[in-house]
Amino acid sequence: MSIEPTILENLFIQLIDKGLETGQLDGIIKTLDGQSLLTTQHVHDFLLSWMKEHGRTTTFEIARELNVDQSTILDAWSVLAPQQNWLIADDVLLTSAYIDTIPNELRSLIDQTGGYLSIITLAQHLRLPYVFLSKQLDPMIVSEKYVRLDQISDLILTSNYHEQVKKSILEPLEKAIEPLSMFKLQRSTSLLESQETLFYVLLENIIRDSELEGTFRGRREKSIYVPHSYRDRQISLITSLLEASGYIEYETVEQHYGYSNPKDLLLRHDNEIQLLDTCAITPSLLEKFQNKIENITTTATSSNGYIDMSEHVPFAFTVTDTGSLLDLVIGRIPKKQRPVVLGSRFVTTGDYLKSFVTAAQSFLDLHALQEIQNEKKLHSGKGKKKLYDEKSTVKLTDQEIHDYLAEEQHLNSDFANLAVPVIRRSMQHAFTKALQTVYVAPSTLLSNHGLSGPIQRERDTLRDLRRKIYYSQQSVLLFDDESARKSLEKYIVRQLGLQFLFHVVLLGYFENGEDLGDDIVNTTSEEVMKEKLSTFSKNQNDHYGITDLIPTVLNGKKSDDLVLYLKETPPNFLSTDLLDENAQKETCGNVTKALTDQLENTPVSTSTAPLILHLTSILCFQALYHLPLYVSGKYVPHIIKKISSQLDSHDKQIISDAHTMIMSSRKDPTLFDPTILQNVYDLGLKIK
């Protein structure tokens, strides 16, 4: 009887499975697909062969090749590893021979990268665990003198590379004479261009281990190395500027040494320096200002009873600086001797301010008389009102007090504005008293407001204007440029000609016994003058023959007509005023004095630079040609061109430098040079 093969096959498989389950078939391993049986020896032999050929493997890789469970491979590994001196790292099986090749891999890769290698890079390259690889390399790093930095332990450097990169950082630091940016140094160092972290680690080590002659400001890429030599040099420059001028702006300090707080730096240099808002001043300059201010208390008179500190402080001082300076100085003066400060600008004394109240008696009497007369007109037949009654007292306005100070006492308008609140009460008290006591005789009133004074004043004004126009026209004829000459003629006709005709009109009013009021008589407004000329040409008798000249003056044309009138047919009272050499000399001298006085009272500053050049160029012209010149600042380039050929080389250069500097500084304020402006200012005062 025969048995089917399949039955025998199944029976055999069952017997094998039973034997494996009971352990009776020791050393036999069934594949995962159940189709094959392997002996343990075969697994061992296969693993030995594989490791001999490849030097490394994983349990997964061998299990896949043999189609068995990974536990089978681990069992085989546990037997063979001690015998063969193999190692396991995570799931990687390694022979000793393979492990011995790892240093060579490191050497090869580190040579390729130029002297450094990341263990992570090596681990990725070898597909080995980082911790295992790092531990295996430790002996080699020590024995072969590789460098491994604590801050970046992942990176291995050759000793040579380590020394090179340290040198590439240290040498520029040791040679630096200017501030050195660490960001720029790192980017410019070829060995470290892509190694930002390594650069800053090495930099920290260098700072710790080396004695550098400098300090670091900021951290990492924002760090700047400032050599002590540079610091000392710049601080020396700053102190020189401070000692030379007596003050220095904080902005200037920052420009020369921007690595320290300007105020702290200056105080370290001299703890007696006084700090203002935008600058600092030396004790010597402070003492100078104190002496100047203290002199006010002993020298205050009607002519020099105050000083305008804005004209005495350096041009760089702000309003706040001037105020702070005054606070410092006043605080050092004994209380009983302290002067009065107005508006953080003017310094004066109480006695000086009181003197204006005393001097105002005639002004107050006249004003009181006018009020009384006006009141009589208003209340004629209705009973009298007591102007001096407390509840009905006529008040002086601030504008009236200001006008008295500015016009009658000839005070600076700004000073007058600030003085008004101080003397207002005293002025009002004196005015109230004047309302009660004033008596002005008719003859006195007539002498104050009669016709002789205004008429004589207008005649004197017309004489001066006639001379200015005539001789300024002579000056214009000296200019070679025809277009410039025509423009200058037009300006003189429109400006001086307008003033001349206007004062002729005023003279006519005064001669007719009419009073136009101070607003009209003292006006400088071109519009007011033109309006009066237009009214005159329509409504007034022209016994001075100026009607035909009005269109000429208003249009700025036909300067010859105006000059001919002034020379040949002027008003009869001017016919005896000869336009000769003596008149020319006197006129030129008067104009020169007025310009010099204006220049002397002009502070040297950025804002006044164009005016200083304007005044100086005209003074040079008058000194060279002995003729007055009355023109605005827009003609300065023409004047400079004219006088340049006559000035000596030194003065010519001063004028040229100032003109160039002023034009340039309009676009770029940093180009303003106070020394150049001072030179042209001094030239204007000295030239004769």
C-alpha atoms as one frame of an Amber mdcrd trajectory, in Angstrom:
protein
   0.000   0.000   0.000   1.475   3.383  -1.001   1.143   6.801   0.850   0.532
  10.098  -0.948   3.676  12.359  -1.019   1.769  15.358   0.288   0.669  13.367
   3.284   4.255  12.374   3.964   5.376  16.016   3.518   2.803  17.327   5.951
   3.617  14.564   8.410   7.304  15.477   8.196   6.599  19.150   8.804   4.475
  18.303  11.810   7.242  16.147  13.251   9.768  18.963  12.756   7.490  21.540
  14.351   6.843  19.189  17.262  10.549  18.636  17.707  11.272  22.377  17.657
   8.522  23.051  20.187   9.694  20.349  22.583  13.372  21.213  22.138  14.171
  17.781  20.851  15.582  19.323  17.624  18.247  21.559  19.228  20.378  23.621
  16.803  17.707  23.744  14.077  16.147  27.098  13.052  13.113  27.452  10.835
  12.986  30.367   8.355  10.205  32.909   8.651   8.432  31.569   5.562   8.525
  28.084   7.080  10.016  26.651   3.900  13.565  26.100   5.108  15.481  24.850
   8.110  18.828  26.254   9.146  21.321  24.978  11.622  22.779  27.287  14.215
  26.185  26.553  12.779  25.029  27.770   9.382  23.880  31.056  10.937  27.245
  31.395  12.693  29.169  30.622   9.548  27.117  33.106   7.497  27.622  35.866
  10.087  31.365  35.185  10.272  31.650  35.284   6.506  29.648  38.506   6.235
  31.603  40.328   8.954  34.885  39.183   7.433  33.875  40.665   4.110  32.116
  43.873   5.262  33.429  44.556   8.756  30.041  45.774   9.900  26.370  44.951
   9.713  23.087  45.217  11.534  20.844  42.500  12.988  18.173  43.622  10.554
  20.476  43.228   7.575  21.579  39.616   8.493  18.064  38.594   9.537  16.804
  39.777   6.151  19.507  37.837   4.295  18.749  34.593   6.195  15.001  35.211
   6.444  15.001  34.588  10.167  13.925  36.520  13.221  16.383  39.188  14.519
  16.496  37.427  17.896  18.219  34.509  16.165  20.939  36.876  14.926  21.324
  38.450  18.358  21.737  34.975  19.872  24.439  34.179  17.342  26.073  37.587
  17.953  26.153  37.034  21.703  28.116  33.845  21.107  30.481  35.124  18.413
  31.137  38.708  19.625  33.249  37.748  22.630  35.115  35.154  20.563  35.803
  37.542  17.636  36.213  40.762  19.710  33.281  42.420  17.968  31.347  45.418
  19.286  27.736  46.486  19.032  26.695  50.133  18.863  22.940  50.488  19.076
  21.937  48.013  16.311  25.235  48.179  14.397  27.610  45.207  14.633  31.287
  46.110  14.166  34.521  44.169  13.906  37.660  45.410  15.631  39.307  45.751
  12.249  36.538  48.052  11.050  36.727  50.124  14.222  40.439  50.536  13.609
  39.631  52.218  10.271  37.600  55.020  11.890  40.653  57.222  12.714  41.737
  56.970   9.092  38.286  58.125   8.009  38.644  61.085  10.360  42.104  61.932
   9.008  40.901  61.714   5.430  37.835  63.882   5.919  39.600  66.466   8.085
  42.243  66.842   5.386  39.516  67.430   2.812  37.897  70.202   4.879  41.174
  71.984   5.556  41.791  71.163   9.194  38.479  70.776  10.970  35.637  68.270
  11.071  32.357  67.916  12.904  31.786  64.562  14.629  28.187  64.821  13.460
  29.431  65.019   9.881  31.649  61.973  10.461  28.784  60.073  12.136  26.525
  60.799   9.171  29.246  59.770   6.772  29.937  56.459   8.580  26.320  55.905
   9.629  27.406  55.288  13.186  25.944  56.562  16.472  27.367  59.941  17.532
  28.054  58.963  21.166  29.821  55.736  20.172  31.915  57.516  17.565  32.829
  60.361  19.920  34.012  57.865  22.558  36.059  55.900  20.029  37.830  59.088
  18.863  38.769  60.412  22.320  42.050  58.457  22.597  43.075  59.457  19.094
  42.366  63.161  19.742  44.644  63.059  22.780  47.411  60.958  21.303  47.618
  62.749  17.973  47.196  66.234  19.460  43.969  67.138  17.789  42.079  70.009
  19.414  38.579  69.716  20.772  37.115  72.899  22.295  34.848  72.641  25.334
  32.367  75.198  23.949  31.898  73.263  20.675  32.923  69.704  21.557  31.406
  68.400  18.333  34.207  70.031  16.322  37.663  68.474  15.955  40.546  70.670
  14.785  44.062  69.838  13.784  46.668  71.532  15.939  48.028  73.330  12.901
  44.619  74.613  11.862  43.881  75.674  15.430  47.071  77.718  15.596  46.456
  79.252  12.177  42.946  80.446  12.958  43.997  81.768  16.356  46.788  83.686
  14.669  44.413  85.024  12.003  42.322  86.552  14.797  45.045  87.599  17.217
  47.348  89.357  14.731  44.738  91.877  13.467  43.790  92.626  17.063  47.392
  93.257  18.063  48.055  95.430  15.002  44.806  97.416  15.158  45.148 101.187
  15.515  41.505 101.940  14.697  38.272 100.340  15.976  37.896  96.876  14.439
  34.536  95.205  13.785  34.495  91.524  14.727  31.815  90.876  12.120  34.081
  92.263   9.391  37.123  90.446  10.788  35.301  87.108  10.726  34.040  87.648
   7.179  37.478  88.725   5.961  39.314  85.754   7.538  39.347  83.070   4.830
  39.913  80.212   7.287  36.855  81.222   9.305  34.561  82.828   6.748  31.985
  80.048   7.118  32.809  79.203  10.744  31.030  81.936  12.687  30.576  79.896
  15.886  34.195  78.734  15.866  35.379  82.325  15.315  33.583  83.660  18.390
  34.631  80.691  20.550  38.264  81.264  19.605  37.805  85.000  20.174  36.528
  84.347  23.699  39.532  82.133  24.397  41.909  84.764  23.035  40.322  87.456
  25.191  40.652  85.186  28.232  44.199  84.000  27.564  45.857  87.036  25.928
  46.675  90.467  27.290  45.255  92.621  24.517  45.885  96.371  24.528  42.259
  97.263  23.979  38.672  96.690  24.998  35.666  95.076  23.346  32.345  96.888
  22.979  29.270  94.754  22.318  28.898  90.992  21.866  29.407  88.548  19.001
  28.745  90.071  15.559  28.056  93.493  17.127  31.356  93.481  18.965  33.970
  96.124  18.156  37.540  96.051  19.387  38.789  99.490  20.431  42.598  99.659
  20.849  43.822 101.632  23.831  46.099 103.592  21.501  43.082 104.756  19.506
  41.138 105.543  22.674  44.007 107.551  24.150  44.587 109.377  20.871  40.942
 110.340  20.489  40.533 111.346  24.114  43.647 113.495  23.783  42.081 115.165
  20.742  38.822 115.696  22.622  40.569 117.237  25.618  42.612 119.468  23.305
  39.431 120.743  21.663  37.871 121.264  25.070  40.846 123.144  26.469  41.253
 125.255  23.327  37.626 126.394  23.170  36.604 126.085  26.788  33.624 124.006
  25.733  32.787 120.995  23.600  29.545 119.603  22.220  28.551 116.065  23.187
  27.992 115.397  19.498  31.627 116.288  18.829  32.757 113.912  21.571  30.700
 111.097  20.041  32.096 111.824  16.583  35.650 111.437  17.852  35.027 108.618
  20.337  31.645 106.958  20.144  32.357 104.117  22.561  31.566 105.839  25.827
  28.894 108.125  27.206  30.159 111.658  26.364  29.250 113.073  29.756  30.927
 110.218  31.652  34.040 110.495  29.502  34.349 114.247  30.082  33.791 113.923
  33.822  36.493 111.239  34.029  38.841 113.726  32.401  37.899 116.545  34.776
  35.206 116.181  37.408  34.931 119.976  37.666  33.608 120.279  34.122  30.077
 121.680  34.010  27.545 119.763  31.928  24.956 121.736  29.961  22.196 120.461
  27.688  24.188 119.822  24.500  27.738 120.612  25.583  30.138 120.860  28.496
  32.217 123.856  29.584  35.457 124.156  31.493  35.674 125.879  34.885  37.805
 128.621  33.298  35.133 129.471  30.715  32.473 129.416  33.413  34.571 131.811
  35.482  34.984 134.074  32.458  31.225 134.299  32.040  30.802 134.828  35.773
  33.203 137.798  35.705  31.365 139.258  32.735  28.020 138.942  34.497  29.318
 140.219  37.841  30.616 143.315  36.056  27.028 144.176  35.210  26.257 144.849
  38.870  29.067 147.404  39.082  29.014 148.971  35.606  25.297 149.160  34.775
  24.647 152.555  33.197  22.220 153.925  30.691  24.474 152.778  27.858  25.709
 149.387  28.958  23.328 148.214  31.644  22.708 144.759  30.226  24.380 142.072
  28.208  22.836 139.739  25.693  24.358 136.380  26.567  23.382 134.946  23.180
  25.988 137.274  21.657  28.726 136.196  24.064  28.306 132.446  24.318  29.812
 130.207  21.605  27.723 129.931  18.444  27.083 126.238  19.152  25.182 126.976
  22.372  21.446 126.351  22.197  18.909 128.496  24.029  18.741 125.777  26.682
  22.539 125.761  27.038  22.563 129.520  27.553  19.816 129.225  30.153  21.649
 126.447  31.993  24.871 128.467  31.918  23.103 131.452  33.437  21.615 129.246
  36.157  25.097 127.971  37.023  26.649 131.430  37.097  23.835 133.093  39.022
  23.926 130.270  41.571  27.607 131.073  42.291  26.952 134.776  42.947  25.913
 135.873  46.469  22.155 136.480  46.654  22.449 140.178  47.443  24.643 140.743
  44.392  22.720 138.646  41.921  21.644 140.450  38.741  18.296 140.107  36.986
  17.995 137.516  34.213  15.422 138.086  31.492  14.291 135.228  29.311  17.370
 133.064  29.988  19.214 135.445  27.692  19.666 138.991  28.985  21.443 139.900
  32.224  20.838 143.274  33.835  20.179 144.838  37.240  17.088 146.000  39.048
  18.518 149.529  39.276  19.034 149.646  35.534  15.427 148.640  34.910  14.204
 151.190  37.465  16.132 153.904  35.640  13.804 153.521  32.664  10.809 154.292
  34.846  12.522 157.458  36.085  13.588 158.421  32.571  10.039 157.908  31.308
   8.629 160.953  33.113   8.383 163.179  30.029   6.949 160.281  28.017   4.378
 159.609  30.739   3.507 163.298  31.137   2.900 163.689  27.431   0.878 160.495
  27.277  -1.145 161.604  30.313  -1.818 164.991  28.711  -3.102 163.313  25.568
  -5.407 161.104  27.620  -6.730 164.110  29.544  -7.370 166.058  26.341  -9.101
 163.065  24.752 -11.218 162.624  27.859 -12.259 166.282  27.785 -13.463 165.891
  24.215 -15.425 162.742  25.034 -17.094 164.168  28.142 -17.514 167.793  27.104
 -20.687 169.078  28.800 -21.336 165.739  30.445 -19.333 166.133  33.579 -15.728
 165.107  34.207 -14.490 161.615  34.778 -11.573 161.070  37.104  -8.945 159.294
  35.035  -6.896 158.634  38.126  -9.659 156.899  40.010  -8.490 153.414  40.900
 -11.350 151.675  39.151 -11.160 153.759  35.986  -7.434 154.346  35.577  -6.277
 154.348  31.970  -3.865 151.496  31.522  -0.563 151.648  29.704  -0.449 148.786
  27.236   2.531 146.468  27.033   3.021 147.637  23.461   3.238 151.272  24.583
   5.838 150.398  27.211   7.755 148.316  24.668   7.713 151.122  22.111   8.992
 153.561  24.735  11.890 151.240  25.606  12.747 150.347  22.020  12.247 153.706
  20.324  12.996 156.314  22.959  15.524 154.387  25.024  16.935 152.607  21.956
  16.909 149.195  23.592  17.073 145.875  21.806  13.493 144.920  20.884  13.798
 141.467  22.478  15.213 142.982  25.655  12.371 145.483  25.696   9.790 142.700
  25.355  11.246 140.868  28.348  11.649 144.028  30.423   7.996 145.072  30.028
   6.562 142.593  32.591   9.242 143.613  35.098   8.616 147.366  34.970   4.908
 147.273  34.018   3.643 147.895  37.539   6.083 150.731  38.236   5.327 152.338
  34.876   1.595 152.135  35.514   2.010 153.655  38.965   4.045 156.532  37.530
   1.505 156.989  34.743  -1.391 157.117  37.204   0.490 159.777  39.137   1.103
 161.708  35.923  -2.630 161.683  35.193  -3.163 163.435  38.517  -0.369 166.000
  38.263   0.547 166.573  34.623   0.682 170.124  33.293   2.301 170.893  29.954
   2.380 174.490  28.771   1.169 175.197  25.220   4.642 176.356  24.169   6.151
 173.080  25.361   3.563 171.084  23.497   4.251 173.093  20.400   7.977 172.498
  20.646   7.398 168.773  21.011   4.918 168.484  18.160   5.625 171.576  16.101
   6.538 171.500  12.447  10.178 172.547  12.682  11.392 169.246  14.140   9.715
 166.875  11.639  10.490 169.141   8.677  14.167 169.355   9.595  14.306 165.612
  10.150  12.799 164.910   6.737  15.174 167.352   5.046  18.169 165.652   6.684
  16.846 162.254   5.623  16.368 163.430   2.034  19.872 164.865   1.927  21.360
 161.521   3.068  19.222 159.525   0.625  20.162 161.814  -2.270  23.835 161.260
  -1.570  23.417 157.496  -1.149  21.573 157.173  -4.454  23.992 159.356  -6.396
  27.187 157.737  -5.120  25.763 154.190  -5.144  24.991 154.784  -8.820  28.645
 155.757  -9.300  29.603 152.466  -7.632  27.323 150.484  -9.942  29.030 151.942
 -13.017  32.263 150.225 -11.899  30.799 146.741 -12.523  31.840 145.246 -15.852
  29.013 142.711 -16.152  26.190 144.532 -17.958  23.408 142.284 -16.634  24.698
 142.693 -13.073  24.936 146.451 -13.567  21.343 146.704 -14.779  20.102 144.581
 -11.895  21.993 146.734  -9.385  20.621 149.944 -10.905  17.097 148.550 -10.719
  17.579 147.600  -7.068  18.883 151.049  -6.088  16.030 152.812  -7.882  13.391
 150.552  -6.328  14.814 150.718  -2.813  16.551 154.056  -2.252  14.492 155.841
  -4.907  11.272 154.651  -3.283  12.466 155.873   0.116  13.490 159.253  -1.326
  10.137 159.962  -2.992   8.246 158.726   0.074  10.088 161.173   2.315   9.423
 163.981  -0.188   5.731 163.166   0.221   6.080 163.167   4.031   7.826 166.526
   3.866   4.896 167.922   1.921   2.447 166.742   4.572   4.499 168.292   7.372
   4.873 171.569   5.487   1.077 171.642   5.182   0.771 171.171   8.935  -0.509
 167.610   8.736   0.593 164.851  11.102   0.388 161.336   9.630   1.198 159.540
  12.860   4.289 157.587  13.865   3.144 154.381  12.134   3.351 156.094   8.736
   6.325 158.371   9.419   8.552 155.570  10.743   7.400 152.818   8.409   9.857
 150.632   6.510   7.116 148.811   4.586   7.453 149.106   0.824   3.707 148.566
   0.423   2.888 151.529   2.669   5.381 153.720   0.794   3.966 152.709  -2.602
   0.414 153.350  -1.394   1.334 156.863  -0.246   3.058 157.600  -3.560  -0.010
 156.434  -5.477  -2.249 158.659  -3.321   0.144 161.572  -3.776   0.198 161.272
  -7.557  -3.598 161.509  -7.623  -4.509 163.996  -4.921  -1.590 166.256  -3.967
   0.087 169.323  -5.460   3.532 168.477  -6.787   5.612 171.534  -5.991   8.795
 169.377  -5.787   8.321 167.911  -9.269   8.344 164.195  -8.442   5.168 163.037
 -10.203   6.984 161.951 -13.354   9.527 160.016 -11.286   6.961 157.866  -9.469
   6.478 155.328 -12.353  10.265 155.213 -12.788  10.812 154.312  -9.152   7.925
 151.866  -8.884   9.116 150.003 -11.998  12.814 150.228 -11.155  13.679 151.620
 -14.581  15.353 154.715 -16.054  17.825 155.218 -13.255  19.381 158.056 -15.264
  16.142 160.071 -14.878  16.307 159.771 -11.107  20.027 160.604 -10.953  19.537
 163.593 -13.260  16.721 164.888 -11.058  18.831 164.545  -7.927  21.807 166.261
  -9.500  20.194 168.997 -11.594  16.712 169.750 -10.206  16.466 168.557  -6.595
  14.161 170.251  -4.063  15.381 173.797  -3.462  16.591 173.105   0.075  19.043
 170.539  -1.390  20.461 172.807  -4.066  23.203 174.037  -1.741  24.286 170.467
  -0.882  27.071 169.961  -3.396  27.735 166.440  -4.637  31.484 166.942  -4.494
  34.497 165.049  -3.158  33.826 166.104   0.432  30.216 164.893   0.237  31.408
 161.624  -1.275  33.967 161.128   1.486  31.444 161.987   4.216  28.774 159.682
   2.772  31.182 156.797   2.328  32.465 157.300   5.871  28.958 157.328   7.344
  27.941 154.187   5.469  31.184 152.452   6.442  30.648 153.328  10.105  27.062
 152.067  10.004  28.122 148.814   8.348  31.022 148.358  10.781  28.722 148.955
  13.761  26.265 146.432  12.365  29.052 143.899  11.825  30.423 144.408  15.346
  26.967 143.717  16.789  26.428 140.619  14.670  27.271 137.351  16.479  29.423
 134.877  14.577  27.091 131.943  13.983  25.689 129.665  11.309  22.562 131.765
  10.862  24.468 135.070  10.502  27.123 133.753   8.108  25.493 135.189   4.915
  25.040 138.600   6.608  28.678 138.687   7.761  29.924 137.914   4.244  27.501
 140.519   2.840  28.729 143.262   5.198  32.406 142.369   4.750  32.217 142.305
   0.939  30.604 145.782   0.881  33.183 147.117   3.365  35.965 145.761   1.135
  34.374 147.385  -1.916  34.087 150.763  -0.168  37.659 150.534   1.110  38.937
 149.852  -2.417  36.843 152.369  -4.398  35.939 154.969  -1.726  32.315 154.929
  -2.813  29.273 153.771  -0.833  27.350 150.761  -2.088  23.781 150.091  -0.979
  22.698 146.651  -2.223  21.170 143.461  -0.800  22.860 140.152  -0.071  21.878
 138.577  -3.390  24.531 140.725  -5.097  27.372 139.383  -2.958  28.731 137.104
  -5.771  28.974 140.143  -8.100  30.703 142.204  -5.407  33.186 139.395  -4.696
  33.952 139.066  -8.397  34.578 142.817  -8.619  36.825 143.157  -5.565  38.814
 139.930  -6.063  41.133 141.500  -8.620  42.004 144.355  -6.226  42.415 142.512
  -2.931  45.732 141.019  -1.870  45.986 137.238  -2.186  45.410 136.592   1.533
  42.236 138.682   1.802  41.003 137.341  -1.524  41.380 133.781  -0.217  39.490
 134.625   2.980  36.543 135.996   0.977  36.596 133.057  -1.451  36.774 130.423
   1.298  33.891 132.013   3.188  31.690 132.213   0.098  32.394 128.575  -0.817
  31.840 127.379   2.758  28.517 129.217   3.161  27.140 127.910  -0.135  28.249
 124.340   0.664  26.933 124.349   4.237  23.434 125.169   3.005  23.268 121.656
   1.558  25.408 119.975   4.199  25.509 121.765   7.602  28.525 119.674   8.663
  30.650 121.666   6.186  30.161 124.854   8.218  33.546 126.046   9.512  33.432
 128.718  12.263  37.138 129.509  11.769  36.567 130.529   8.149  33.599 132.684
   9.187  35.651 134.301  11.970  38.371 135.153   9.432  35.952 136.984   7.130
  34.380 138.702  10.163  37.815 139.958  11.283  38.606 141.105   7.732  35.434
 143.208   7.648  36.385 144.951  10.899  39.992 145.657   9.970  39.744 146.748
   6.336  39.724 150.497   5.798
